[in-house]
């Protein structure tokens, strides 16, 4: 069983640029959530995708957007990058079966904005 | 809205000594509770979870946690730590009412555990 994978592992961008981060969900999972973890802080929920539609969003501006594909993989896009966007971006996948959906996290993509 | 407070940002502890990491939450509705561990340069790994039933929950690597509804706490404990337990630990909650929305997690700020030989 393949776990959650994310690419790239590290990324350096300049303020104002755009970035796309990718996530492949664990086999059999149909839901993907994205979290931002700033240095020294806990992860914060950005949004979640279920069956290719956004299904819940945290307190992040519209320049943070996403996609989910028919194979349940997902992308996180951030436009007009700001210095404060520097963080570890975590993807988590889950399967909607039963009353509780445990989330399995990938290793993350570390984004540095200069 | 729900929130999670981890009262200790850092906890130094000697090898083979016990450790307790404190977590308090605030929510107007019932929640699921979790502890995750994050090793350097890695993602999050679930240590244990409380969904319902017994308030004492046992997890992986010898960790356990106790849910106290009246004190809105979910403290994590291990009776004897190893060097390999050096990591960052996060407490998190998820609202029962939002289970259909995929159990969005709200995390605390984390507690860094440093195990000394």
Short mmCIF file of C-alpha atoms in Angstrom, two decimals:
data_model
loop_
_atom_site.label_atom_id
_atom_site.label_comp_id
_atom_site.label_asym_id
_atom_site.label_seq_id
_atom_site.Cartn_x
_atom_site.Cartn_y
_atom_site.Cartn_z
CA UNK A 1 0.00 0.00 0.00
CA UNK A 2 1.55 3.30 -1.11
CA UNK A 3 1.37 6.15 1.39
CA UNK A 4 0.75 9.82 0.76
CA UNK A 5 3.42 11.41 -1.39
CA UNK A 6 4.12 15.07 -2.06
CA UNK A 7 6.24 16.91 -4.59
CA UNK A 8 8.50 18.72 -4.65
CA UNK A 9 10.16 18.28 -1.24
CA UNK A 10 11.66 21.75 -1.25
CA UNK A 11 10.93 24.86 -3.26
CA UNK A 12 12.29 28.40 -3.33
CA UNK A 13 10.22 31.16 -4.91
CA UNK A 14 10.33 34.93 -5.11
CA UNK A 15 7.66 37.20 -3.69
CA UNK A 16 4.89 37.77 -6.23
CA UNK A 17 5.42 34.48 -8.05
CA UNK A 18 2.98 31.60 -8.25
CA UNK A 19 3.56 28.04 -7.04
CA UNK A 20 1.90 24.64 -7.47
CA UNK A 21 2.34 21.85 -4.95
CA UNK A 22 1.26 18.30 -5.63
CA UNK A 23 -0.09 15.46 -3.55
CA UNK A 24 -0.85 11.84 -4.34
CA UNK A 25 -3.30 10.32 -1.91
CA UNK A 26 -2.98 6.92 -0.34
CA UNK A 27 -4.47 4.07 -2.35
CA UNK A 28 -8.24 3.84 -1.80
CA UNK A 29 -8.58 7.34 -0.34
CA UNK A 30 -10.97 9.85 -1.91
CA UNK A 31 -10.48 12.92 0.28
CA UNK A 32 -7.48 15.25 0.44
CA UNK A 33 -6.85 18.02 2.97
CA UNK A 34 -4.12 20.65 2.86
CA UNK A 35 -2.47 22.27 5.88
CA UNK A 36 0.08 25.06 6.27
CA UNK A 37 2.65 24.73 9.05
CA UNK A 38 4.67 27.87 9.69
CA UNK A 39 7.97 27.46 11.50
CA UNK A 40 7.45 26.73 15.19
CA UNK A 41 3.67 26.48 14.89
CA UNK A 42 1.02 23.83 14.53
CA UNK A 43 -0.53 23.04 11.14
CA UNK A 44 -3.44 25.19 10.01
CA UNK A 45 -6.24 23.86 7.81
CA UNK A 46 -6.32 25.42 4.35
CA UNK A 47 -9.03 23.42 2.58
CA UNK A 48 -10.27 19.95 1.76
CA UNK A 49 -11.32 18.28 -1.48
CA UNK A 50 -13.78 15.42 -1.78
CA UNK A 51 -14.75 13.95 -5.14
CA UNK A 52 -13.10 16.84 -6.97
CA UNK A 53 -15.00 19.57 -5.10
CA UNK A 54 -13.86 21.88 -2.31
CA UNK A 55 -15.47 20.67 0.91
CA UNK A 56 -14.52 23.08 3.66
CA UNK A 57 -12.03 25.94 3.81
CA UNK A 58 -10.00 27.53 6.58
CA UNK A 59 -9.13 31.19 7.04
CA UNK A 60 -6.96 31.58 3.94
CA UNK A 61 -7.35 34.17 1.16
CA UNK A 62 -8.61 33.27 -2.34
CA UNK A 63 -5.07 33.32 -3.74
CA UNK A 64 -4.82 29.87 -2.14
CA UNK A 65 -6.70 27.51 -4.46
CA UNK A 66 -6.76 23.84 -5.20
CA UNK A 67 -7.81 21.03 -7.47
CA UNK A 68 -8.58 17.38 -7.07
CA UNK A 69 -8.32 15.04 -10.03
CA UNK A 70 -10.37 11.93 -10.90
CA UNK A 71 -7.59 9.73 -9.47
CA UNK A 72 -7.98 11.73 -6.19
CA UNK A 73 -4.56 13.33 -6.40
CA UNK A 74 -4.55 17.04 -5.64
CA UNK A 75 -2.79 20.32 -6.26
CA UNK A 76 -2.42 23.39 -4.08
CA UNK A 77 -1.86 26.63 -5.95
CA UNK A 78 -0.73 29.86 -4.35
CA UNK A 79 -0.70 33.08 -6.36
CA UNK A 80 1.09 36.35 -5.60
CA UNK A 81 3.38 34.75 -3.05
CA UNK A 82 4.15 36.69 0.11
CA UNK A 83 7.04 36.23 2.53
CA UNK A 84 4.60 34.88 5.15
CA UNK A 85 3.69 32.04 2.81
CA UNK A 86 7.02 30.44 3.70
CA UNK A 87 6.03 27.23 5.49
CA UNK A 88 5.78 23.46 5.35
CA UNK A 89 2.70 22.47 3.35
CA UNK A 90 1.20 19.18 4.41
CA UNK A 91 -1.24 17.06 2.50
CA UNK A 92 -3.40 14.45 4.20
CA UNK A 93 -5.65 11.86 2.61
CA UNK A 94 -8.55 9.92 4.06
CA UNK A 95 -11.29 7.55 3.04
CA UNK A 96 -14.92 8.32 3.74
CA UNK A 97 -16.00 5.06 5.26
CA UNK A 98 -17.71 4.82 8.62
CA UNK A 99 -18.20 7.58 11.13
CA UNK A 100 -14.62 8.72 11.33
CA UNK A 101 -12.10 9.47 8.62
CA UNK A 102 -8.53 9.15 9.82
CA UNK A 103 -6.16 11.43 7.96
CA UNK A 104 -2.80 10.14 6.77
CA UNK A 105 -0.17 12.81 6.25
CA UNK A 106 2.51 13.09 3.63
CA UNK A 107 6.06 14.30 4.36
CA UNK A 108 5.27 17.85 3.23
CA UNK A 109 6.70 20.42 0.84
CA UNK A 110 8.85 23.12 2.35
CA UNK A 111 8.27 26.42 0.55
CA UNK A 112 10.63 29.33 1.03
CA UNK A 113 9.60 32.72 -0.34
CA UNK A 114 12.38 35.30 -0.68
CA UNK B 1 -14.97 27.99 16.97
CA UNK B 2 -12.74 25.43 18.56
CA UNK B 3 -9.19 25.98 19.81
CA UNK B 4 -6.38 23.89 21.26
CA UNK B 5 -3.77 25.01 23.78
CA UNK B 6 -0.60 23.11 24.51
CA UNK B 7 0.68 24.55 27.72
CA UNK B 8 4.34 23.66 27.31
CA UNK B 9 6.31 24.69 24.25
CA UNK B 10 9.34 22.62 25.27
CA UNK B 11 9.79 19.71 27.65
CA UNK B 12 13.30 18.46 28.42
CA UNK B 13 13.34 15.00 30.00
CA UNK B 14 15.97 12.42 30.85
CA UNK B 15 15.97 9.02 29.18
CA UNK B 16 13.83 6.43 31.03
CA UNK B 17 12.00 9.17 32.95
CA UNK B 18 8.24 9.70 32.58
CA UNK B 19 6.83 12.55 30.54
CA UNK B 20 3.44 14.29 30.41
CA UNK B 21 2.42 16.71 27.69
CA UNK B 22 -0.57 18.89 28.48
CA UNK B 23 -3.38 19.74 26.10
CA UNK B 24 -6.55 21.73 26.74
CA UNK B 25 -9.23 22.45 24.19
CA UNK B 26 -12.18 24.76 23.83
CA UNK B 27 -15.29 23.80 21.90
CA UNK B 28 -19.02 24.35 22.22
CA UNK B 29 -19.74 20.91 20.74
CA UNK B 30 -18.39 17.42 21.21
CA UNK B 31 -15.03 16.68 19.63
CA UNK B 32 -12.72 13.90 18.59
CA UNK B 33 -9.22 14.26 20.08
CA UNK B 34 -5.82 13.30 18.71
CA UNK B 35 -2.13 13.35 19.39
CA UNK B 36 0.33 13.43 16.49
CA UNK B 37 4.11 13.19 16.48
CA UNK B 38 6.39 14.92 13.99
CA UNK B 39 10.01 13.86 13.66
CA UNK B 40 12.48 16.30 12.08
CA UNK B 41 11.82 16.90 8.40
CA UNK B 42 8.86 14.53 8.35
CA UNK B 43 5.08 14.70 8.22
CA UNK B 44 2.70 13.91 11.05
CA UNK B 45 2.13 10.45 12.45
CA UNK B 46 -0.93 9.59 14.52
CA UNK B 47 -0.02 8.44 18.05
CA UNK B 48 -3.53 7.90 19.37
CA UNK B 49 -7.10 9.13 19.15
CA UNK B 50 -10.18 9.44 21.32
CA UNK B 51 -13.50 9.01 19.54
CA UNK B 52 -15.76 7.64 22.28
CA UNK B 53 -15.86 5.06 25.06
CA UNK B 54 -13.09 4.60 27.61
CA UNK B 55 -11.44 7.87 28.54
CA UNK B 56 -8.00 6.23 28.78
CA UNK B 57 -6.62 5.71 25.32
CA UNK B 58 -3.51 3.71 24.47
CA UNK B 59 -1.50 4.44 21.37
CA UNK B 60 1.66 3.44 19.61
CA UNK B 61 5.19 3.50 21.06
CA UNK B 62 3.94 3.15 24.65
CA UNK B 63 2.03 6.44 24.75
CA UNK B 64 -1.36 6.89 26.40
CA UNK B 65 -3.72 9.80 26.94
CA UNK B 66 -6.68 10.51 29.17
CA UNK B 67 -9.74 12.45 28.11
CA UNK B 68 -11.23 14.62 30.84
CA UNK B 69 -14.46 16.20 29.65
CA UNK B 70 -15.03 18.36 32.73
CA UNK B 71 -11.55 19.88 32.44
CA UNK B 72 -11.59 19.83 28.63
CA UNK B 73 -8.16 18.22 28.66
CA UNK B 74 -6.42 15.41 26.80
CA UNK B 75 -2.97 15.01 28.35
CA UNK B 76 -0.42 12.64 26.81
CA UNK B 77 1.84 10.47 28.94
CA UNK B 78 4.63 7.95 28.61
CA UNK B 79 6.04 6.17 31.67
CA UNK B 80 9.59 5.83 30.32
CA UNK B 81 10.95 7.76 27.35
CA UNK B 82 13.70 6.84 24.92
CA UNK B 83 16.10 8.99 22.96
CA UNK B 84 14.03 8.16 19.88
CA UNK B 85 11.02 9.96 21.40
CA UNK B 86 12.73 13.28 20.73
CA UNK B 87 10.25 15.01 18.43
CA UNK B 88 7.47 17.58 18.27
CA UNK B 89 4.07 16.53 19.53
CA UNK B 90 0.78 18.07 18.46
CA UNK B 91 -2.62 17.83 20.06
CA UNK B 92 -5.59 18.25 17.71
CA UNK B 93 -9.38 18.26 17.75
CA UNK B 94 -12.04 17.56 15.16
CA UNK B 95 -15.69 18.43 15.56
CA UNK B 96 -18.11 15.51 15.65
CA UNK B 97 -20.67 17.70 13.95
CA UNK B 98 -18.37 18.11 10.97
CA UNK B 99 -17.62 14.44 10.45
CA UNK B 100 -19.42 14.56 7.15
CA UNK B 101 -17.08 17.34 6.14
CA UNK B 102 -14.09 15.10 6.57
CA UNK B 103 -12.89 15.74 10.09
CA UNK B 104 -11.00 19.03 9.65
CA UNK B 105 -8.28 19.10 12.30
CA UNK B 106 -7.50 22.07 14.54
CA UNK B 107 -4.00 21.80 16.02
CA UNK B 108 -2.29 23.21 19.07
CA UNK B 109 1.03 24.99 18.80
CA UNK B 110 3.06 21.89 19.57
CA UNK B 111 5.36 20.71 22.36
CA UNK B 112 8.98 19.95 21.59
CA UNK B 113 10.25 17.00 23.63
CA UNK B 114 14.00 16.69 24.04
CA UNK B 115 15.12 13.43 25.62
CA UNK B 116 18.55 13.67 27.22
CA UNK B 117 20.82 10.67 27.90
#
